[in-house]
XYZ file of C-alpha atoms in Angstrom:
379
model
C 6.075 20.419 -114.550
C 6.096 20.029 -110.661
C 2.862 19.349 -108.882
C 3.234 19.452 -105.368
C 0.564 17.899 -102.714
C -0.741 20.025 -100.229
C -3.054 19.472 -97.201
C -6.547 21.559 -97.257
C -6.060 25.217 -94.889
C -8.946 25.023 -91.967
C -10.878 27.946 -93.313
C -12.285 29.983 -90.127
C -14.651 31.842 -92.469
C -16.326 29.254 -92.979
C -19.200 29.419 -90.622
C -19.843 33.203 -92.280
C -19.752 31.594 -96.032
C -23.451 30.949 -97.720
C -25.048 30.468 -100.721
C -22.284 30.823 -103.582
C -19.657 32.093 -101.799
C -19.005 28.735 -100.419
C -16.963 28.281 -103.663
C -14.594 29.831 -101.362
C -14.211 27.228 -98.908
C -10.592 25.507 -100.262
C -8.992 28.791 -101.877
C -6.968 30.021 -98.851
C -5.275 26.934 -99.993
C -3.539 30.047 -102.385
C -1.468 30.458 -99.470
C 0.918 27.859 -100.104
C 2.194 29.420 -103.044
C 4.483 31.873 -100.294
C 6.223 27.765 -99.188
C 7.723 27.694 -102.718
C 11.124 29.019 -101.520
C 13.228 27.341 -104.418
C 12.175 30.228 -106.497
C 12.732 33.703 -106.345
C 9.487 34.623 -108.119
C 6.166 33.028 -108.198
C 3.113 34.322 -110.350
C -0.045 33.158 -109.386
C -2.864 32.478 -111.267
C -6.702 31.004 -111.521
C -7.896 28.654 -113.834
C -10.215 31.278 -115.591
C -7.247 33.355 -116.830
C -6.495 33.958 -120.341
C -3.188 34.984 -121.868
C -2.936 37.123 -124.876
C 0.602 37.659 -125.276
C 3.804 36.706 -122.914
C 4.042 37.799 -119.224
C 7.508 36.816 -118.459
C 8.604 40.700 -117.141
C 5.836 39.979 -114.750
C 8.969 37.860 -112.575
C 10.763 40.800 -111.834
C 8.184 42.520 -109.775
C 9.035 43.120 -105.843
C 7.649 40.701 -102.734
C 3.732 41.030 -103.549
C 2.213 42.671 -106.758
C -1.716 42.572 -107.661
C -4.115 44.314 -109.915
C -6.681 46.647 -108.975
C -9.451 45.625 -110.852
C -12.167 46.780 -108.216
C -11.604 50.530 -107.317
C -10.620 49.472 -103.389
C -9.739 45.608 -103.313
C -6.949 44.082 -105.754
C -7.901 41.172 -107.530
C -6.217 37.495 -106.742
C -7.005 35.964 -109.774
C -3.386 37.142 -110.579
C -0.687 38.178 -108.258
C 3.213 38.091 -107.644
C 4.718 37.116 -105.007
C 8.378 36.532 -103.365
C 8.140 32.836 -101.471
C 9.014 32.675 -97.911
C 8.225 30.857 -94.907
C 8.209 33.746 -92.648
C 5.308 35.081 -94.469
C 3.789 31.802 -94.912
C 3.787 31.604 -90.922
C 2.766 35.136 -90.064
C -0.523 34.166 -92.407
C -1.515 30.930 -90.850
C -1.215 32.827 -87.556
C -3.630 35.365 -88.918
C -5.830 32.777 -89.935
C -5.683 31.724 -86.466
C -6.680 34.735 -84.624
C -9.522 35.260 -87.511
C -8.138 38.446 -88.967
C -10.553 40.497 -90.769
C -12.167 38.983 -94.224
C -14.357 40.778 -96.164
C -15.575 37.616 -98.293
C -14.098 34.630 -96.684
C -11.629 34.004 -99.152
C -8.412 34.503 -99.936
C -8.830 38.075 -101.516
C -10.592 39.068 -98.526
C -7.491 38.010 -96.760
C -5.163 39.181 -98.683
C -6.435 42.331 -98.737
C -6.282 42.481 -95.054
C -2.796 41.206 -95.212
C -1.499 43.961 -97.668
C -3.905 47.007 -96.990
C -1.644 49.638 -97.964
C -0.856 48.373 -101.808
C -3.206 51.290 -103.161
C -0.535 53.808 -102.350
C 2.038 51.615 -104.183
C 3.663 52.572 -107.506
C 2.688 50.952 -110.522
C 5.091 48.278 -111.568
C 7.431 49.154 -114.811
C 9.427 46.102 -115.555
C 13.359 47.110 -115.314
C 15.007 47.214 -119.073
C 18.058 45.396 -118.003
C 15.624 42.419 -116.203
C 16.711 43.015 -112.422
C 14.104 42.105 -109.395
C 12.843 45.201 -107.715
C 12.089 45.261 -104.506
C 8.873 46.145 -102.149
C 5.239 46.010 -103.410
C 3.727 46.987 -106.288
C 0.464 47.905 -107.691
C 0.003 45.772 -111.642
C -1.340 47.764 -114.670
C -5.241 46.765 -115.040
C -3.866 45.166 -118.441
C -2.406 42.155 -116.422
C -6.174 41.797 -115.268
C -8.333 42.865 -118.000
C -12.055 41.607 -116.618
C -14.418 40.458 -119.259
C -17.139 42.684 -118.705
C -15.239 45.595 -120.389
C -14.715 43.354 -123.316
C -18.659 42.630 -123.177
C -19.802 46.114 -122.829
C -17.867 47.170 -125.902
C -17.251 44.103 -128.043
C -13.648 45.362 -127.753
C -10.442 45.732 -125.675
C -10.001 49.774 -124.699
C -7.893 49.177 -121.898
C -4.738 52.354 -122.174
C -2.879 51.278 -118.896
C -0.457 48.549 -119.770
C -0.353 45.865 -121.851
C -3.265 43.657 -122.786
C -1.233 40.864 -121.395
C -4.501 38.520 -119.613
C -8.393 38.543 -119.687
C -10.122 37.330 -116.628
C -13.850 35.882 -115.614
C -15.279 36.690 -112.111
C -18.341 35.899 -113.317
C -20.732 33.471 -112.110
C -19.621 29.441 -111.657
C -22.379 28.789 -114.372
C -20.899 31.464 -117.186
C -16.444 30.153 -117.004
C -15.580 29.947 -119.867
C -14.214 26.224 -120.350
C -18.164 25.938 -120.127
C -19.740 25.216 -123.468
C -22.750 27.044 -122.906
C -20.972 29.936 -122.170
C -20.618 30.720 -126.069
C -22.012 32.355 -127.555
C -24.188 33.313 -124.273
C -20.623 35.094 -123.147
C -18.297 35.451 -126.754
C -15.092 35.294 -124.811
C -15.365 31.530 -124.211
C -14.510 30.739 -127.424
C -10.878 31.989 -126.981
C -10.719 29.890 -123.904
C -11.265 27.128 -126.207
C -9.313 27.989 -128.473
C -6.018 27.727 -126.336
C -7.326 24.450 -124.509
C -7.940 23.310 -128.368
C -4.144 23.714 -128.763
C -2.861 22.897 -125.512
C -4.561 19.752 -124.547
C -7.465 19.029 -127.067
C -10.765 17.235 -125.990
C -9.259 13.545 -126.398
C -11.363 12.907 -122.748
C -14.777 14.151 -123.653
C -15.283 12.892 -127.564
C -16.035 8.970 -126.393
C -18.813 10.308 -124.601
C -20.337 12.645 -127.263
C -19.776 9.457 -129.357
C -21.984 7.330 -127.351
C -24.539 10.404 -127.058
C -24.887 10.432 -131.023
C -25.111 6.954 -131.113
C -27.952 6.723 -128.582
C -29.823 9.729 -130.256
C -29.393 7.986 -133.912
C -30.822 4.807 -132.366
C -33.629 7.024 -130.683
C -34.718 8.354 -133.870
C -34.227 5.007 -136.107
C -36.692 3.086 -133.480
C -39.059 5.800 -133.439
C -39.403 6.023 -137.480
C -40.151 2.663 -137.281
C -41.967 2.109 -134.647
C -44.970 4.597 -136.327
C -47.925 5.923 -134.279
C -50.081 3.388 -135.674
C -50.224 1.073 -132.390
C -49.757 4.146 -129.981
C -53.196 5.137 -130.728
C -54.169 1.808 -129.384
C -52.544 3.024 -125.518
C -54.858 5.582 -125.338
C -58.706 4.438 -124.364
C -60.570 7.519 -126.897
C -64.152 6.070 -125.765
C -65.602 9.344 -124.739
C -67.916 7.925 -121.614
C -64.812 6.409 -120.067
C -62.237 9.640 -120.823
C -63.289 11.703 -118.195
C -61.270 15.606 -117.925
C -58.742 14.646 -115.515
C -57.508 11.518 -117.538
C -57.214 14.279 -120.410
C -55.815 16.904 -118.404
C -53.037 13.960 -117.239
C -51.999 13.320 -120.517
C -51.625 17.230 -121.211
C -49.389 17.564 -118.301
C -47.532 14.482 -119.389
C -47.039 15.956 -122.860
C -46.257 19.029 -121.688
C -43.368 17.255 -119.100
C -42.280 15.015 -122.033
C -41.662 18.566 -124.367
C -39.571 20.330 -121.238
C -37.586 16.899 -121.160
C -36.812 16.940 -124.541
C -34.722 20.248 -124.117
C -33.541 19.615 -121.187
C -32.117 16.010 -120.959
C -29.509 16.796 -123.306
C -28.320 20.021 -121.490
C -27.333 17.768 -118.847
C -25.888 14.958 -120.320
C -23.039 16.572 -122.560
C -19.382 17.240 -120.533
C -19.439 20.474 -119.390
C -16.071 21.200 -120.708
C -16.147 19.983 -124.361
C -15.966 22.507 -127.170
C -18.521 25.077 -127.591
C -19.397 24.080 -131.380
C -19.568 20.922 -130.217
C -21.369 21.476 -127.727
C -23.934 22.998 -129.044
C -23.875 20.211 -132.089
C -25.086 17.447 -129.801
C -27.886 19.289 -127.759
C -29.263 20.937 -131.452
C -29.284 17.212 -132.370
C -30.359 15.263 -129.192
C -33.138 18.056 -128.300
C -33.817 17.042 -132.520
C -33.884 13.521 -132.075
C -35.922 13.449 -128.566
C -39.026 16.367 -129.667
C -39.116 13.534 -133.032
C -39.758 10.639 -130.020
C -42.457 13.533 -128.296
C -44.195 14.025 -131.881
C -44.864 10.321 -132.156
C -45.894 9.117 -128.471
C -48.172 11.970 -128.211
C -49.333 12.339 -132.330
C -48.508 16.092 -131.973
C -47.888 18.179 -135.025
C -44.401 18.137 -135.695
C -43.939 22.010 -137.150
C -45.367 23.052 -133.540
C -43.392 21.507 -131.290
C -39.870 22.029 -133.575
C -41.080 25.837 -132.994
C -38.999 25.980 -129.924
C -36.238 23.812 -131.310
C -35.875 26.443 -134.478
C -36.606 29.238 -131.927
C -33.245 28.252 -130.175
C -31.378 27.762 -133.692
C -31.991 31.140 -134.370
C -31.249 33.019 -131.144
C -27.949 30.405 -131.094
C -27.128 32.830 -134.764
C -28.429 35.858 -132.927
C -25.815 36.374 -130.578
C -22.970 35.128 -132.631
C -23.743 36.938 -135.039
C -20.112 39.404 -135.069
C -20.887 42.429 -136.568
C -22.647 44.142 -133.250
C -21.443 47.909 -133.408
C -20.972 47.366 -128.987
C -22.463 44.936 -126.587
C -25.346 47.124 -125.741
C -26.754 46.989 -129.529
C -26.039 42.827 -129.225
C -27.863 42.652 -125.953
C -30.891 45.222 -127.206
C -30.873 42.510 -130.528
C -31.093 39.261 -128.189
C -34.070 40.776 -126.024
C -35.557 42.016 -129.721
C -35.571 38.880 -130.682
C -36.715 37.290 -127.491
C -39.787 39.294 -127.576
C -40.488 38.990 -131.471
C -40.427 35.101 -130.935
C -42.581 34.720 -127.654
C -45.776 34.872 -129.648
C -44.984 32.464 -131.478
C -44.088 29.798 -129.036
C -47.129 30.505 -126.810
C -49.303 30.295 -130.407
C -47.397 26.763 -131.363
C -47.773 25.218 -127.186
C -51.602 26.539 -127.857
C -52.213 24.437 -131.317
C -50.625 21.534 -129.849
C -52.601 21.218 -126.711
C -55.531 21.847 -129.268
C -54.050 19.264 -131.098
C -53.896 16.624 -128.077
C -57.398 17.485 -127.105
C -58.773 17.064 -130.519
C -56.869 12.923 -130.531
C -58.457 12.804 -127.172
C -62.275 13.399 -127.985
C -62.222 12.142 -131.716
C -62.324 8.107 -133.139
C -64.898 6.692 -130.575
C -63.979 3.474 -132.576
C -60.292 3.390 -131.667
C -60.232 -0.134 -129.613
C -58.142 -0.531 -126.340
C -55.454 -3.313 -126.122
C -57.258 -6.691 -126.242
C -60.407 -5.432 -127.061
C -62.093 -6.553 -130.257
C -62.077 -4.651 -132.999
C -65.742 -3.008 -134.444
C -66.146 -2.767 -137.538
C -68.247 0.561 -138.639
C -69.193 2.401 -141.442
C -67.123 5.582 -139.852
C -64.308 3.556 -138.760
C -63.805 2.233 -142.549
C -63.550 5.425 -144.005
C -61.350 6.424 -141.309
């Protein structure tokens, strides 16, 4: 492996660049791929590629080769490429002038700098494995984007081989996420060739240390019972006026959305999908147990949403869809099926809250002595 150092290209696009596009900023840096004169042929790729079979025939395509994956722009998520430092000049010159870019990146560049590639042949790698000359136009199976593989639940692509799948999707839905499976099914194969390439060595101390601190999360809350958190809350109706209670709603109410979400956040981004999913099922678990306690909520209502997600999780894995349209219409089926009943189980636990609120007059406050009633003793 050679890894060679490079120094960021100025990007004069970038003063056009906003909102996501300026993921864009650094990736003229593709250029330098044409300074690689010690070899004849260079194939380059992005991180969100994935390759189904060998590409090795790809090498003996002409000066600059690209896939047409958009009916009028080739795609540079994938191209060949013949180094020299004539070319590499002639382009930072361009960038210089500020030729024409049509997304201030480098496909917008490209494009400009090889306009005419539509008109090109296709590329047929030679039998005897010569180098042709010139530029060629790459069969879409070089390229194969993942929507077609969503919309179907299948690969139908007839134009050369089903060599490599790609993602221009959104940052949020690449695949080495883990959330992007089974949001996006394709991630999983991603996974599956890091799993044999370079395993997740980096990221398991960390989901180590997350079960650890969930385990001890739900340990101290089992025994640390309700019983004294009733005594935090002052339950004498003439001093519990509605904003007090409408406080404590909204602080329920926070504490629930923080139970989902602080585990989203907290797991590496990159770690396997199954595992992934493993330690948010079981820190959301562990942290909606620590809600149920602090705020003496019923536990079936608020583990509603937690089972709600458990379910749509085996929703859309589930890998018998007839085509990505019947798996989508089955996810928003679903969706709508189980609204109801989250809105009914929020509704019986704010019901719930105010009930604790107004009831046990009796309840003392910390440091206040303790009245002994009739009421409170059969309490």
């Amino acid at each position: 492996m050679r890894v060679v150092i490079v120094e960021n290209l100025r990007n004069p696009y970038e003063s056009n660049l906003g909102g996501i596009n300026r993921r864009f900023k650094l990736t003229l840096n593709k250029l330098y791929a044409w300074t690689l004169v010690d070899y004849e042929r260079v194939v380059m790729i992005d991180s969100d590629n994935i390759f189904l079979q060998n590409t090795d025939e790809l090498f003996q395509c002409g000066q600059f080769c690209a896939v047409f994956i958009n009916p009028c722009y080739f795609h540079t998520g994938l191209f060949v490429l013949q180094p020299s430092m004539d070319v590499f000049k002639g382009m930072l010159h361009d960038l210089d002038i500020g030729r024409e870019n049509s997304d201030g990146a480098d496909q917008g560049f490209l494009v400009g700098c090889y306009p005419d590639l539509l008109d090109k042949p296709i590329f047929h790698p030679p039998e005897n494995g010569t180098k042709l000359n010139g530029t060629y136009r790459l069969p879409l199976g070089y390229q194969m984007d993942a929507s077609y593989y969503y919309l179907k639940l299948h690969w139908h692509v007839p134009c050369g081989p089903n060599s490599v799948i790609t993602f221009p999707s959104a940052p949020w839905f690449k695949p080495w996420y883990w959330w992007s499976w089974p949001i996006l099914p394709l991630g999983l194969s991603w996974h599956k060739q890091r799993w044999d390439d370079l395993g997740y060595a980096a990221e398991i101390p960390v989901l180590l240390m997350e079960i650890l601190m969930y385990i001890v999360i739900i340990a101290i809350t089992r025994l640390a019972r309700p019983g004294m958190t009733k005594l935090c809350y002052n339950r004498r109706p003439e001093k519990q006026n509605a904003l007090v209670q409408s406080l404590i709603k909204m602080a329920a109410i926070v504490a629930m959305v923080a139970a989902y979400s602080i585990p989203f956040f907290v797991i590496p981004r990159t770690v396997h999908p199954i595992m992934g999913w493993s330690i948010y099922l079981f820190g959301a678990l562990a942290l909606s147990v620590l809600v149920i306690n602090v705020f003496l909520l019923p536990p079936l209502d608020v583990l509603t949403t937690w089972l709600a997600v458990v379910s749509m999780l085996f929703v859309m894995a589930f890998p018998w869809y007839r085509d990505g349209i019947v798996r989508v219409l089955a996810i928003f089926g679903y969706a709508f099926c189980s609204a109801p009943f989250l809105w009914a189980s929020l509704l019986r636990m704010m019901d719930s809250l105010q009930t604790m609120l107004e009831r046990d007059p009796f309840f003392p406050r910390l440091g206040e002595p303790t009245q002994d009633t009739e009421f409170s003793k059969l309490y």
